């Protein structure tokens, strides 16, 4: 089993397609990028041609949504290929989490599936 297959088999969070623009920020620079897909735990973005980063780098990702909504998250470059960067969410403020959760909920179309993902994050409802 290759790394990609093993990673997919272990994934607990459904990815949703996201056709939108985003920005990646380091402590010293900024790059425009396109989001390929999102989950409650991360994002896959197109690797900017001039991005000098590497796996393990701490970054900030900003997604720009309609109506001036911005989802901002602290992320870790968890996987880097020639064309894409897999980002793992490390920090997310409440408003950004609420917007991201709503996007995932609308795309999944299954509240039970969303509840399982929230439970995996330790954010499910107490019984």
CSV table of N, CA, C and O in Angstrom, one decimal:
chain,number,residue,atom,x,y,z
A,1,UNK,N,0.9,-1.2,0.0
A,1,UNK,CA,0.0,0.0,0.0
A,1,UNK,C,0.9,1.2,0.0
A,1,UNK,O,1.8,1.4,0.8
A,2,UNK,N,0.7,2.2,-0.9
A,2,UNK,CA,1.5,3.4,-1.0
A,2,UNK,C,1.0,4.4,0.1
A,2,UNK,O,0.0,4.2,0.7
A,3,UNK,N,1.8,5.4,0.2
A,3,UNK,CA,1.5,6.5,1.3
A,3,UNK,C,0.1,7.1,1.0
A,3,UNK,O,-0.7,7.3,2.0
A,4,UNK,N,-0.3,7.4,-0.2
A,4,UNK,CA,-1.5,8.0,-0.6
A,4,UNK,C,-2.7,7.1,-0.2
A,4,UNK,O,-3.7,7.5,0.4
A,5,UNK,N,-2.6,5.8,-0.5
A,5,UNK,CA,-3.6,4.8,-0.2
A,5,UNK,C,-3.8,4.7,1.3
A,5,UNK,O,-4.9,4.6,1.8
A,6,UNK,N,-2.7,4.6,2.0
A,6,UNK,CA,-2.7,4.5,3.5
A,6,UNK,C,-3.3,5.7,4.1
A,6,UNK,O,-4.1,5.6,5.0
A,7,UNK,N,-3.0,6.9,3.6
A,7,UNK,CA,-3.5,8.1,4.1
A,7,UNK,C,-5.0,8.2,3.9
A,7,UNK,O,-5.8,8.6,4.8
A,8,UNK,N,-5.5,7.8,2.7
A,8,UNK,CA,-6.9,7.8,2.4
A,8,UNK,C,-7.7,6.8,3.3
A,8,UNK,O,-8.8,7.1,3.7
A,9,UNK,N,-7.1,5.6,3.5
A,9,UNK,CA,-7.7,4.6,4.4
A,9,UNK,C,-7.9,5.1,5.8
A,9,UNK,O,-8.8,4.7,6.5
A,10,UNK,N,-6.9,5.9,6.3
A,10,UNK,CA,-6.9,6.4,7.7
A,10,UNK,C,-7.7,7.6,7.8
A,10,UNK,O,-7.9,8.1,8.9
A,11,UNK,N,-8.2,8.3,6.8
A,11,UNK,CA,-8.9,9.5,6.8
A,11,UNK,C,-10.2,9.4,7.5
A,11,UNK,O,-11.0,8.5,7.1
A,12,UNK,N,-10.5,10.2,8.5
A,12,UNK,CA,-11.8,10.1,9.2
A,12,UNK,C,-12.7,11.3,8.8
A,12,UNK,O,-13.9,11.3,9.2
A,13,UNK,N,-12.2,12.2,8.0
A,13,UNK,CA,-12.9,13.4,7.7
A,13,UNK,C,-13.2,13.5,6.2
A,13,UNK,O,-12.2,13.4,5.4
A,14,UNK,N,-14.4,13.6,5.8
A,14,UNK,CA,-14.8,13.7,4.4
A,14,UNK,C,-14.3,15.1,3.8
A,14,UNK,O,-14.5,16.1,4.4
A,15,UNK,N,-13.7,15.0,2.6
A,15,UNK,CA,-13.3,16.2,2.0
A,15,UNK,C,-14.4,16.6,1.0
A,15,UNK,O,-15.1,15.8,0.4
A,16,UNK,N,-14.6,17.9,1.0
A,16,UNK,CA,-15.6,18.5,0.1
A,16,UNK,C,-14.9,19.4,-0.9
A,16,UNK,O,-13.9,20.0,-0.6
A,17,UNK,N,-15.3,19.4,-2.1
A,17,UNK,CA,-14.7,20.2,-3.2
A,17,UNK,C,-15.0,21.7,-2.8
A,17,UNK,O,-16.0,22.0,-2.3
A,18,UNK,N,-14.0,22.5,-3.1
A,18,UNK,CA,-14.2,23.9,-2.9
A,18,UNK,C,-13.5,24.6,-4.0
A,18,UNK,O,-12.3,24.5,-4.2
A,19,UNK,N,-14.3,25.3,-4.8
A,19,UNK,CA,-13.8,26.0,-5.9
A,19,UNK,C,-13.6,27.5,-5.5
A,19,UNK,O,-14.6,28.3,-5.7
A,20,UNK,N,-12.5,27.8,-5.0
A,20,UNK,CA,-12.3,29.2,-4.5
A,20,UNK,C,-10.9,29.6,-4.4
A,20,UNK,O,-10.0,28.8,-4.4
A,21,UNK,N,-10.7,30.8,-4.2
A,21,UNK,CA,-9.4,31.4,-4.0
A,21,UNK,C,-9.0,31.4,-2.5
A,21,UNK,O,-9.9,31.5,-1.6
A,22,UNK,N,-7.7,31.4,-2.2
A,22,UNK,CA,-7.2,31.5,-0.9
A,22,UNK,C,-5.9,32.1,-0.9
A,22,UNK,O,-5.2,32.3,-1.9
A,23,UNK,N,-5.4,32.4,0.3
A,23,UNK,CA,-4.0,33.0,0.5
A,23,UNK,C,-3.3,32.1,1.5
A,23,UNK,O,-3.9,31.8,2.6
A,24,UNK,N,-2.1,31.9,1.3
A,24,UNK,CA,-1.2,31.2,2.3
A,24,UNK,C,-0.2,32.3,2.8
A,24,UNK,O,0.4,33.0,2.0
A,25,UNK,N,-0.1,32.4,4.1
A,25,UNK,CA,0.8,33.3,4.7
A,25,UNK,C,1.9,32.6,5.5
A,25,UNK,O,1.5,31.7,6.3
A,26,UNK,N,3.1,33.0,5.4
A,26,UNK,CA,4.2,32.6,6.3
A,26,UNK,C,4.5,33.8,7.2
A,26,UNK,O,3.8,34.8,7.1
A,27,UNK,N,5.5,33.7,8.0
A,27,UNK,CA,5.8,34.8,8.8
A,27,UNK,C,6.4,36.0,8.0
A,27,UNK,O,6.5,37.1,8.5
A,28,UNK,N,6.8,35.7,6.7
A,28,UNK,CA,7.5,36.7,6.0
A,28,UNK,C,6.9,36.9,4.6
A,28,UNK,O,7.4,37.9,3.9
A,29,UNK,N,6.0,36.1,4.1
A,29,UNK,CA,5.5,36.3,2.7
A,29,UNK,C,4.0,35.8,2.6
A,29,UNK,O,3.5,35.2,3.5
A,30,UNK,N,3.5,36.0,1.4
A,30,UNK,CA,2.1,35.6,1.1
A,30,UNK,C,2.0,35.1,-0.3
A,30,UNK,O,2.8,35.6,-1.2
A,31,UNK,N,1.2,34.1,-0.5
A,31,UNK,CA,1.0,33.5,-1.9
A,31,UNK,C,-0.5,33.3,-2.1
A,31,UNK,O,-1.2,32.8,-1.3
A,32,UNK,N,-0.9,33.6,-3.3
A,32,UNK,CA,-2.3,33.3,-3.8
A,32,UNK,C,-2.3,31.9,-4.2
A,32,UNK,O,-1.3,31.4,-4.8
A,33,UNK,N,-3.4,31.2,-3.9
A,33,UNK,CA,-3.5,29.8,-4.3
A,33,UNK,C,-5.0,29.5,-4.6
A,33,UNK,O,-5.9,30.3,-4.4
A,34,UNK,N,-5.3,28.3,-5.0
A,34,UNK,CA,-6.6,27.8,-5.2
A,34,UNK,C,-6.8,26.6,-4.3
A,34,UNK,O,-5.9,25.7,-4.1
A,35,UNK,N,-8.0,26.5,-3.7
A,35,UNK,CA,-8.3,25.4,-2.8
A,35,UNK,C,-8.9,24.3,-3.7
A,35,UNK,O,-9.8,24.5,-4.5
A,36,UNK,N,-8.4,23.1,-3.5
A,36,UNK,CA,-8.9,21.9,-4.2
A,36,UNK,C,-10.0,21.3,-3.4
A,36,UNK,O,-11.1,21.0,-4.0
A,37,UNK,N,-9.8,21.0,-2.1
A,37,UNK,CA,-10.9,20.5,-1.3
A,37,UNK,C,-10.6,20.8,0.2
A,37,UNK,O,-9.5,21.3,0.5
A,38,UNK,N,-11.6,20.7,1.0
A,38,UNK,CA,-11.6,21.0,2.4
A,38,UNK,C,-12.2,19.9,3.3
A,38,UNK,O,-13.0,19.2,2.8
A,39,UNK,N,-11.8,19.9,4.5
A,39,UNK,CA,-12.4,19.0,5.5
A,39,UNK,C,-12.4,19.8,6.8
A,39,UNK,O,-11.8,20.9,6.9
A,40,UNK,N,-13.0,19.3,7.9
A,40,UNK,CA,-12.9,19.9,9.2
A,40,UNK,C,-11.5,19.9,9.7
A,40,UNK,O,-11.2,20.7,10.7
A,41,UNK,N,-10.7,19.1,9.2
A,41,UNK,CA,-9.3,19.0,9.7
A,41,UNK,C,-8.2,19.4,8.8
A,41,UNK,O,-7.0,19.4,9.2
A,42,UNK,N,-8.6,19.9,7.6
A,42,UNK,CA,-7.5,20.3,6.7
A,42,UNK,C,-8.0,20.8,5.4
A,42,UNK,O,-9.2,20.9,5.1
A,43,UNK,N,-7.0,21.1,4.5
A,43,UNK,CA,-7.3,21.5,3.1
A,43,UNK,C,-6.2,21.1,2.2
A,43,UNK,O,-5.1,20.8,2.6
A,44,UNK,N,-6.6,20.9,1.0
A,44,UNK,CA,-5.6,20.6,-0.1
A,44,UNK,C,-5.7,21.8,-1.0
A,44,UNK,O,-6.7,22.2,-1.5
A,45,UNK,N,-4.5,22.4,-1.3
A,45,UNK,CA,-4.4,23.6,-2.1
A,45,UNK,C,-3.4,23.4,-3.2
A,45,UNK,O,-2.5,22.6,-3.1
A,46,UNK,N,-3.5,24.1,-4.3
A,46,UNK,CA,-2.5,24.1,-5.4
A,46,UNK,C,-1.3,24.8,-4.9
A,46,UNK,O,-1.3,25.8,-4.2
A,47,UNK,N,-0.2,24.2,-5.1
A,47,UNK,CA,1.1,24.7,-4.7
A,47,UNK,C,1.5,25.9,-5.6
A,47,UNK,O,1.6,25.7,-6.8
A,48,UNK,N,1.6,27.1,-5.0
A,48,UNK,CA,2.1,28.2,-5.8
A,48,UNK,C,3.4,28.0,-6.4
A,48,UNK,O,4.3,27.4,-5.8
A,49,UNK,N,3.6,28.4,-7.7
A,49,UNK,CA,4.9,28.2,-8.4
A,49,UNK,C,6.1,28.7,-7.6
A,49,UNK,O,7.2,28.1,-7.6
A,50,UNK,N,5.9,29.8,-6.9
A,50,UNK,CA,7.1,30.5,-6.2
A,50,UNK,C,7.1,30.1,-4.7
A,50,UNK,O,7.9,30.8,-4.0
A,51,UNK,N,6.4,29.1,-4.3
A,51,UNK,CA,6.3,28.8,-2.9
A,51,UNK,C,7.6,28.0,-2.5
A,51,UNK,O,7.8,26.9,-3.0
A,52,UNK,N,8.4,28.6,-1.6
A,52,UNK,CA,9.7,27.9,-1.2
A,52,UNK,C,9.5,27.0,0.0
A,52,UNK,O,10.5,26.5,0.5
A,53,UNK,N,8.3,26.8,0.5
A,53,UNK,CA,8.1,26.1,1.7
A,53,UNK,C,8.4,24.6,1.6
A,53,UNK,O,8.7,24.0,0.6
A,54,UNK,N,8.2,23.9,2.8
A,54,UNK,CA,8.5,22.5,2.8
A,54,UNK,C,7.5,21.9,3.9
A,54,UNK,O,6.9,22.6,4.7
A,55,UNK,N,7.5,20.6,3.9
A,55,UNK,CA,6.7,19.8,4.9
A,55,UNK,C,7.1,20.2,6.3
A,55,UNK,O,8.3,20.4,6.6
A,56,UNK,N,6.1,20.4,7.1
A,56,UNK,CA,6.4,20.8,8.5
A,56,UNK,C,6.3,22.3,8.8
A,56,UNK,O,6.4,22.7,9.9
A,57,UNK,N,6.2,23.1,7.8
A,57,UNK,CA,6.2,24.5,7.9
A,57,UNK,C,4.8,25.0,8.5
A,57,UNK,O,3.8,24.5,8.1
A,58,UNK,N,4.9,25.9,9.5
A,58,UNK,CA,3.6,26.5,10.0
A,58,UNK,C,3.2,27.7,9.2
A,58,UNK,O,4.1,28.5,8.8
A,59,UNK,N,1.9,27.7,8.8
A,59,UNK,CA,1.4,28.7,7.9
A,59,UNK,C,0.0,29.2,8.4
A,59,UNK,O,-0.5,28.6,9.3
A,60,UNK,N,-0.5,30.2,7.7
A,60,UNK,CA,-1.9,30.6,7.9
A,60,UNK,C,-2.6,30.5,6.6
A,60,UNK,O,-2.0,31.0,5.5
A,61,UNK,N,-3.8,30.0,6.5
A,61,UNK,CA,-4.6,29.9,5.3
A,61,UNK,C,-5.8,30.7,5.5
A,61,UNK,O,-6.5,30.6,6.5
A,62,UNK,N,-6.1,31.5,4.5
A,62,UNK,CA,-7.3,32.3,4.5
A,62,UNK,C,-8.1,32.0,3.3
A,62,UNK,O,-7.7,32.1,2.2
A,63,UNK,N,-9.4,31.6,3.5
A,63,UNK,CA,-10.4,31.3,2.5
A,63,UNK,C,-11.3,32.5,2.4
A,63,UNK,O,-11.8,33.0,3.4
A,64,UNK,N,-11.5,33.0,1.2
A,64,UNK,CA,-12.4,34.2,1.0
A,64,UNK,C,-13.7,33.7,0.4
A,64,UNK,O,-13.7,33.1,-0.7
A,65,UNK,N,-14.8,33.9,1.2
A,65,UNK,CA,-16.1,33.5,0.8
A,65,UNK,C,-16.9,34.7,0.4
A,65,UNK,O,-16.6,35.8,0.7
A,66,UNK,N,-18.1,34.5,-0.2
A,66,UNK,CA,-19.0,35.6,-0.6
A,66,UNK,C,-19.4,36.3,0.7
A,66,UNK,O,-19.3,35.8,1.8
A,67,UNK,N,-19.9,37.5,0.5
A,67,UNK,CA,-20.4,38.4,1.6
A,67,UNK,C,-19.3,38.7,2.6
A,67,UNK,O,-19.5,38.9,3.8
A,68,UNK,N,-18.0,38.9,2.1
A,68,UNK,CA,-16.9,39.3,2.9
A,68,UNK,C,-16.6,38.4,4.1
A,68,UNK,O,-16.0,38.8,5.1
A,69,UNK,N,-16.9,37.1,4.0
A,69,UNK,CA,-16.6,36.1,5.0
A,69,UNK,C,-15.2,35.6,4.7
A,69,UNK,O,-14.9,35.2,3.6
A,70,UNK,N,-14.4,35.6,5.8
A,70,UNK,CA,-13.0,35.0,5.7
A,70,UNK,C,-12.9,33.9,6.7
A,70,UNK,O,-13.2,34.1,7.9
A,71,UNK,N,-12.5,32.7,6.3
A,71,UNK,CA,-12.1,31.6,7.2
A,71,UNK,C,-10.6,31.6,7.3
A,71,UNK,O,-9.9,31.5,6.3
A,72,UNK,N,-10.1,31.9,8.5
A,72,UNK,CA,-8.7,32.0,8.7
A,72,UNK,C,-8.3,30.8,9.7
A,72,UNK,O,-8.9,30.6,10.7
A,73,UNK,N,-7.3,30.1,9.3
A,73,UNK,CA,-6.8,29.0,10.1
A,73,UNK,C,-5.3,28.8,10.1
A,73,UNK,O,-4.6,29.1,9.1
A,74,UNK,N,-4.8,28.5,11.3
A,74,UNK,CA,-3.4,28.2,11.4
A,74,UNK,C,-3.2,26.7,10.9
A,74,UNK,O,-3.9,25.9,11.4
A,75,UNK,N,-2.3,26.5,10.0
A,75,UNK,CA,-2.1,25.2,9.4
A,75,UNK,C,-0.7,24.8,9.4
A,75,UNK,O,0.2,25.6,9.5
A,76,UNK,N,-0.5,23.5,9.3
A,76,UNK,CA,0.8,22.9,9.1
A,76,UNK,C,0.9,22.2,7.8
A,76,UNK,O,-0.1,21.5,7.4
A,77,UNK,N,2.0,22.5,7.0
A,77,UNK,CA,2.1,21.8,5.7
A,77,UNK,C,2.5,20.3,6.0
A,77,UNK,O,3.6,20.0,6.4
A,78,UNK,N,1.4,19.5,5.9
A,78,UNK,CA,1.6,18.1,6.3
A,78,UNK,C,2.1,17.2,5.1
A,78,UNK,O,2.6,16.2,5.4
A,79,UNK,N,1.8,17.7,3.9
A,79,UNK,CA,2.2,16.9,2.7
A,79,UNK,C,2.5,17.9,1.6
A,79,UNK,O,1.6,18.8,1.4
A,80,UNK,N,3.6,17.7,0.9
A,80,UNK,CA,3.9,18.6,-0.2
A,80,UNK,C,4.3,17.8,-1.4
A,80,UNK,O,5.1,16.9,-1.3
A,81,UNK,N,3.6,18.0,-2.5
A,81,UNK,CA,3.9,17.3,-3.8
A,81,UNK,C,4.3,18.4,-4.8
A,81,UNK,O,4.3,19.6,-4.4
A,82,UNK,N,4.6,18.0,-6.0
A,82,UNK,CA,5.0,18.9,-7.0
A,82,UNK,C,3.9,19.9,-7.3
A,82,UNK,O,4.1,21.1,-7.6
A,83,UNK,N,2.6,19.5,-7.2
A,83,UNK,CA,1.5,20.3,-7.6
A,83,UNK,C,0.6,20.8,-6.4
A,83,UNK,O,-0.2,21.7,-6.6
A,84,UNK,N,0.7,20.2,-5.2
A,84,UNK,CA,-0.3,20.5,-4.2
A,84,UNK,C,0.4,20.5,-2.8
A,84,UNK,O,1.5,19.9,-2.6
A,85,UNK,N,-0.3,21.2,-1.9
A,85,UNK,CA,0.1,21.2,-0.5
A,85,UNK,C,-1.1,20.7,0.4
A,85,UNK,O,-2.2,21.3,0.3
A,86,UNK,N,-0.8,19.7,1.2
A,86,UNK,CA,-1.8,19.2,2.1
A,86,UNK,C,-1.6,19.9,3.4
A,86,UNK,O,-0.5,19.8,4.0
A,87,UNK,N,-2.6,20.6,3.9
A,87,UNK,CA,-2.5,21.4,5.1
A,87,UNK,C,-3.4,20.9,6.2
A,87,UNK,O,-4.6,20.6,6.0
A,88,UNK,N,-2.8,20.7,7.4
A,88,UNK,CA,-3.5,20.2,8.5
A,88,UNK,C,-3.9,21.4,9.4
A,88,UNK,O,-3.0,22.2,9.8
A,89,UNK,N,-5.1,21.5,9.8
A,89,UNK,CA,-5.6,22.6,10.7
A,89,UNK,C,-5.0,22.4,12.1
A,89,UNK,O,-5.1,21.3,12.7
A,90,UNK,N,-4.3,23.4,12.6
A,90,UNK,CA,-3.7,23.4,13.9
A,90,UNK,C,-4.5,24.4,14.8
A,90,UNK,O,-4.7,24.1,16.0
A,91,UNK,N,-5.0,25.5,14.3
A,91,UNK,CA,-5.7,26.5,15.1
A,91,UNK,C,-6.8,27.1,14.2
A,91,UNK,O,-6.6,27.3,13.0
A,92,UNK,N,-8.0,27.3,14.8
A,92,UNK,CA,-9.1,27.8,14.1
A,92,UNK,C,-10.0,28.6,15.1
A,92,UNK,O,-10.4,28.0,16.1
A,93,UNK,N,-10.3,29.9,14.8
A,93,UNK,CA,-11.1,30.6,15.8
A,93,UNK,C,-12.6,30.2,15.6
A,93,UNK,O,-12.9,29.5,14.7
A,94,UNK,N,-13.4,30.6,16.6
A,94,UNK,CA,-14.8,30.1,16.6
A,94,UNK,C,-15.6,30.5,15.4
A,94,UNK,O,-16.3,29.6,14.8
A,95,UNK,N,-15.5,31.7,14.9
A,95,UNK,CA,-16.2,32.1,13.8
A,95,UNK,C,-15.8,31.4,12.5
A,95,UNK,O,-16.6,30.9,11.7
A,96,UNK,N,-14.5,31.2,12.3
A,96,UNK,CA,-14.0,30.4,11.2
A,96,UNK,C,-14.5,29.0,11.3
A,96,UNK,O,-14.9,28.4,10.3
A,97,UNK,N,-14.4,28.4,12.5
A,97,UNK,CA,-14.9,27.0,12.6
A,97,UNK,C,-16.4,26.9,12.3
A,97,UNK,O,-16.8,26.0,11.6
A,98,UNK,N,-17.2,27.9,12.7
A,98,UNK,CA,-18.6,27.9,12.5
A,98,UNK,C,-18.9,27.9,11.0
A,98,UNK,O,-19.8,27.2,10.4
A,99,UNK,N,-18.2,28.8,10.2
A,99,UNK,CA,-18.4,28.9,8.8
A,99,UNK,C,-17.9,27.6,8.1
A,99,UNK,O,-18.6,27.1,7.2
A,100,UNK,N,-16.8,27.1,8.5
A,100,UNK,CA,-16.3,25.8,7.9
A,100,UNK,C,-17.2,24.7,8.2
A,100,UNK,O,-17.6,23.9,7.3
A,101,UNK,N,-17.7,24.6,9.4
A,101,UNK,CA,-18.7,23.5,9.8
A,101,UNK,C,-19.9,23.6,8.9
A,101,UNK,O,-20.4,22.6,8.4
A,102,UNK,N,-20.4,24.8,8.7
A,102,UNK,CA,-21.6,25.0,7.9
A,102,UNK,C,-21.4,24.6,6.4
A,102,UNK,O,-22.2,23.9,5.8
A,103,UNK,N,-20.2,24.9,5.9
A,103,UNK,CA,-19.9,24.5,4.5
A,103,UNK,C,-19.8,23.0,4.4
A,103,UNK,O,-20.4,22.4,3.5
A,104,UNK,N,-19.2,22.3,5.4
A,104,UNK,CA,-19.1,20.9,5.4
A,104,UNK,C,-20.5,20.3,5.5
A,104,UNK,O,-20.9,19.4,4.8
A,105,UNK,N,-21.3,20.8,6.4
A,105,UNK,CA,-22.7,20.3,6.6
A,105,UNK,C,-23.5,20.4,5.4
A,105,UNK,O,-24.2,19.4,5.0
A,106,UNK,N,-23.5,21.5,4.7
A,106,UNK,CA,-24.2,21.7,3.4
A,106,UNK,C,-23.8,20.7,2.3
A,106,UNK,O,-24.6,20.2,1.6
A,107,UNK,N,-22.5,20.5,2.3
A,107,UNK,CA,-22.0,19.6,1.2
A,107,UNK,C,-22.1,18.1,1.5
A,107,UNK,O,-22.3,17.3,0.6
A,108,UNK,N,-22.1,17.8,2.8
A,108,UNK,CA,-22.3,16.4,3.2
A,108,UNK,C,-23.8,16.0,3.0
A,108,UNK,O,-24.1,14.9,2.6
A,109,UNK,N,-24.7,16.9,3.4
A,109,UNK,CA,-26.1,16.6,3.3
A,109,UNK,C,-26.5,15.5,4.2
A,109,UNK,O,-27.6,14.9,4.0
A,110,UNK,N,-25.8,15.2,5.3
A,110,UNK,CA,-26.1,14.1,6.2
A,110,UNK,C,-25.6,14.6,7.6
A,110,UNK,O,-24.5,14.6,7.9
A,111,UNK,N,-26.6,14.9,8.4
A,111,UNK,CA,-26.3,15.4,9.8
A,111,UNK,C,-25.6,14.4,10.6
A,111,UNK,O,-24.8,14.7,11.5
A,112,UNK,N,-25.9,13.1,10.5
A,112,UNK,CA,-25.3,12.0,11.2
A,112,UNK,C,-23.8,11.9,10.9
A,112,UNK,O,-23.0,11.8,11.8
A,113,UNK,N,-23.5,12.1,9.6
A,113,UNK,CA,-22.1,12.0,9.2
A,113,UNK,C,-21.3,13.2,9.7
A,113,UNK,O,-20.2,13.0,10.2
A,114,UNK,N,-21.9,14.4,9.8
A,114,UNK,CA,-21.3,15.6,10.4
A,114,UNK,C,-21.1,15.3,11.9
A,114,UNK,O,-20.0,15.6,12.4
A,115,UNK,N,-22.1,14.8,12.6
A,115,UNK,CA,-21.9,14.5,14.0
A,115,UNK,C,-20.8,13.5,14.3
A,115,UNK,O,-20.0,13.7,15.2
A,116,UNK,N,-20.6,12.5,13.4
A,116,UNK,CA,-19.4,11.6,13.6
A,116,UNK,C,-18.1,12.3,13.4
A,116,UNK,O,-17.2,12.1,14.1
A,117,UNK,N,-18.0,13.2,12.4
A,117,UNK,CA,-16.8,14.0,12.3
A,117,UNK,C,-16.5,14.9,13.4
A,117,UNK,O,-15.4,15.1,13.9
A,118,UNK,N,-17.6,15.5,14.0
A,118,UNK,CA,-17.4,16.4,15.1
A,118,UNK,C,-17.0,15.6,16.3
A,118,UNK,O,-16.1,16.0,17.1
A,119,UNK,N,-17.5,14.4,16.5
A,119,UNK,CA,-17.1,13.5,17.6
A,119,UNK,C,-15.6,13.1,17.4
A,119,UNK,O,-14.9,13.0,18.4
A,120,UNK,N,-15.2,12.9,16.2
A,120,UNK,CA,-13.8,12.5,16.0
A,120,UNK,C,-12.9,13.7,16.4
A,120,UNK,O,-11.7,13.5,16.8
A,121,UNK,N,-13.4,14.9,16.3
A,121,UNK,CA,-12.6,16.1,16.7
A,121,UNK,C,-12.8,16.3,18.2
A,121,UNK,O,-12.1,17.2,18.8
A,122,UNK,N,-13.6,15.6,18.9
A,122,UNK,CA,-13.9,15.8,20.3
A,122,UNK,C,-14.9,16.9,20.6
A,122,UNK,O,-14.9,17.5,21.6
A,123,UNK,N,-15.7,17.2,19.5
A,123,UNK,CA,-16.6,18.3,19.6
A,123,UNK,C,-18.1,17.9,19.5
A,123,UNK,O,-18.9,18.7,19.4
A,124,UNK,N,-18.3,16.6,19.7
A,124,UNK,CA,-19.7,16.1,19.6
A,124,UNK,C,-20.5,16.4,20.9
A,124,UNK,O,-19.9,16.9,21.9
A,125,UNK,N,-21.8,16.2,20.8
A,125,UNK,CA,-22.6,16.5,21.9
A,125,UNK,C,-22.4,15.5,23.0
A,125,UNK,O,-22.2,14.3,22.8
A,126,UNK,N,-22.5,15.9,24.3
A,126,UNK,CA,-22.4,15.0,25.4
A,126,UNK,C,-23.7,14.3,25.5
A,126,UNK,O,-24.7,14.8,25.3
A,127,UNK,N,-23.6,13.0,25.9
A,127,UNK,CA,-24.8,12.2,26.0
A,127,UNK,C,-25.5,12.4,27.3
A,127,UNK,O,-24.9,12.7,28.3
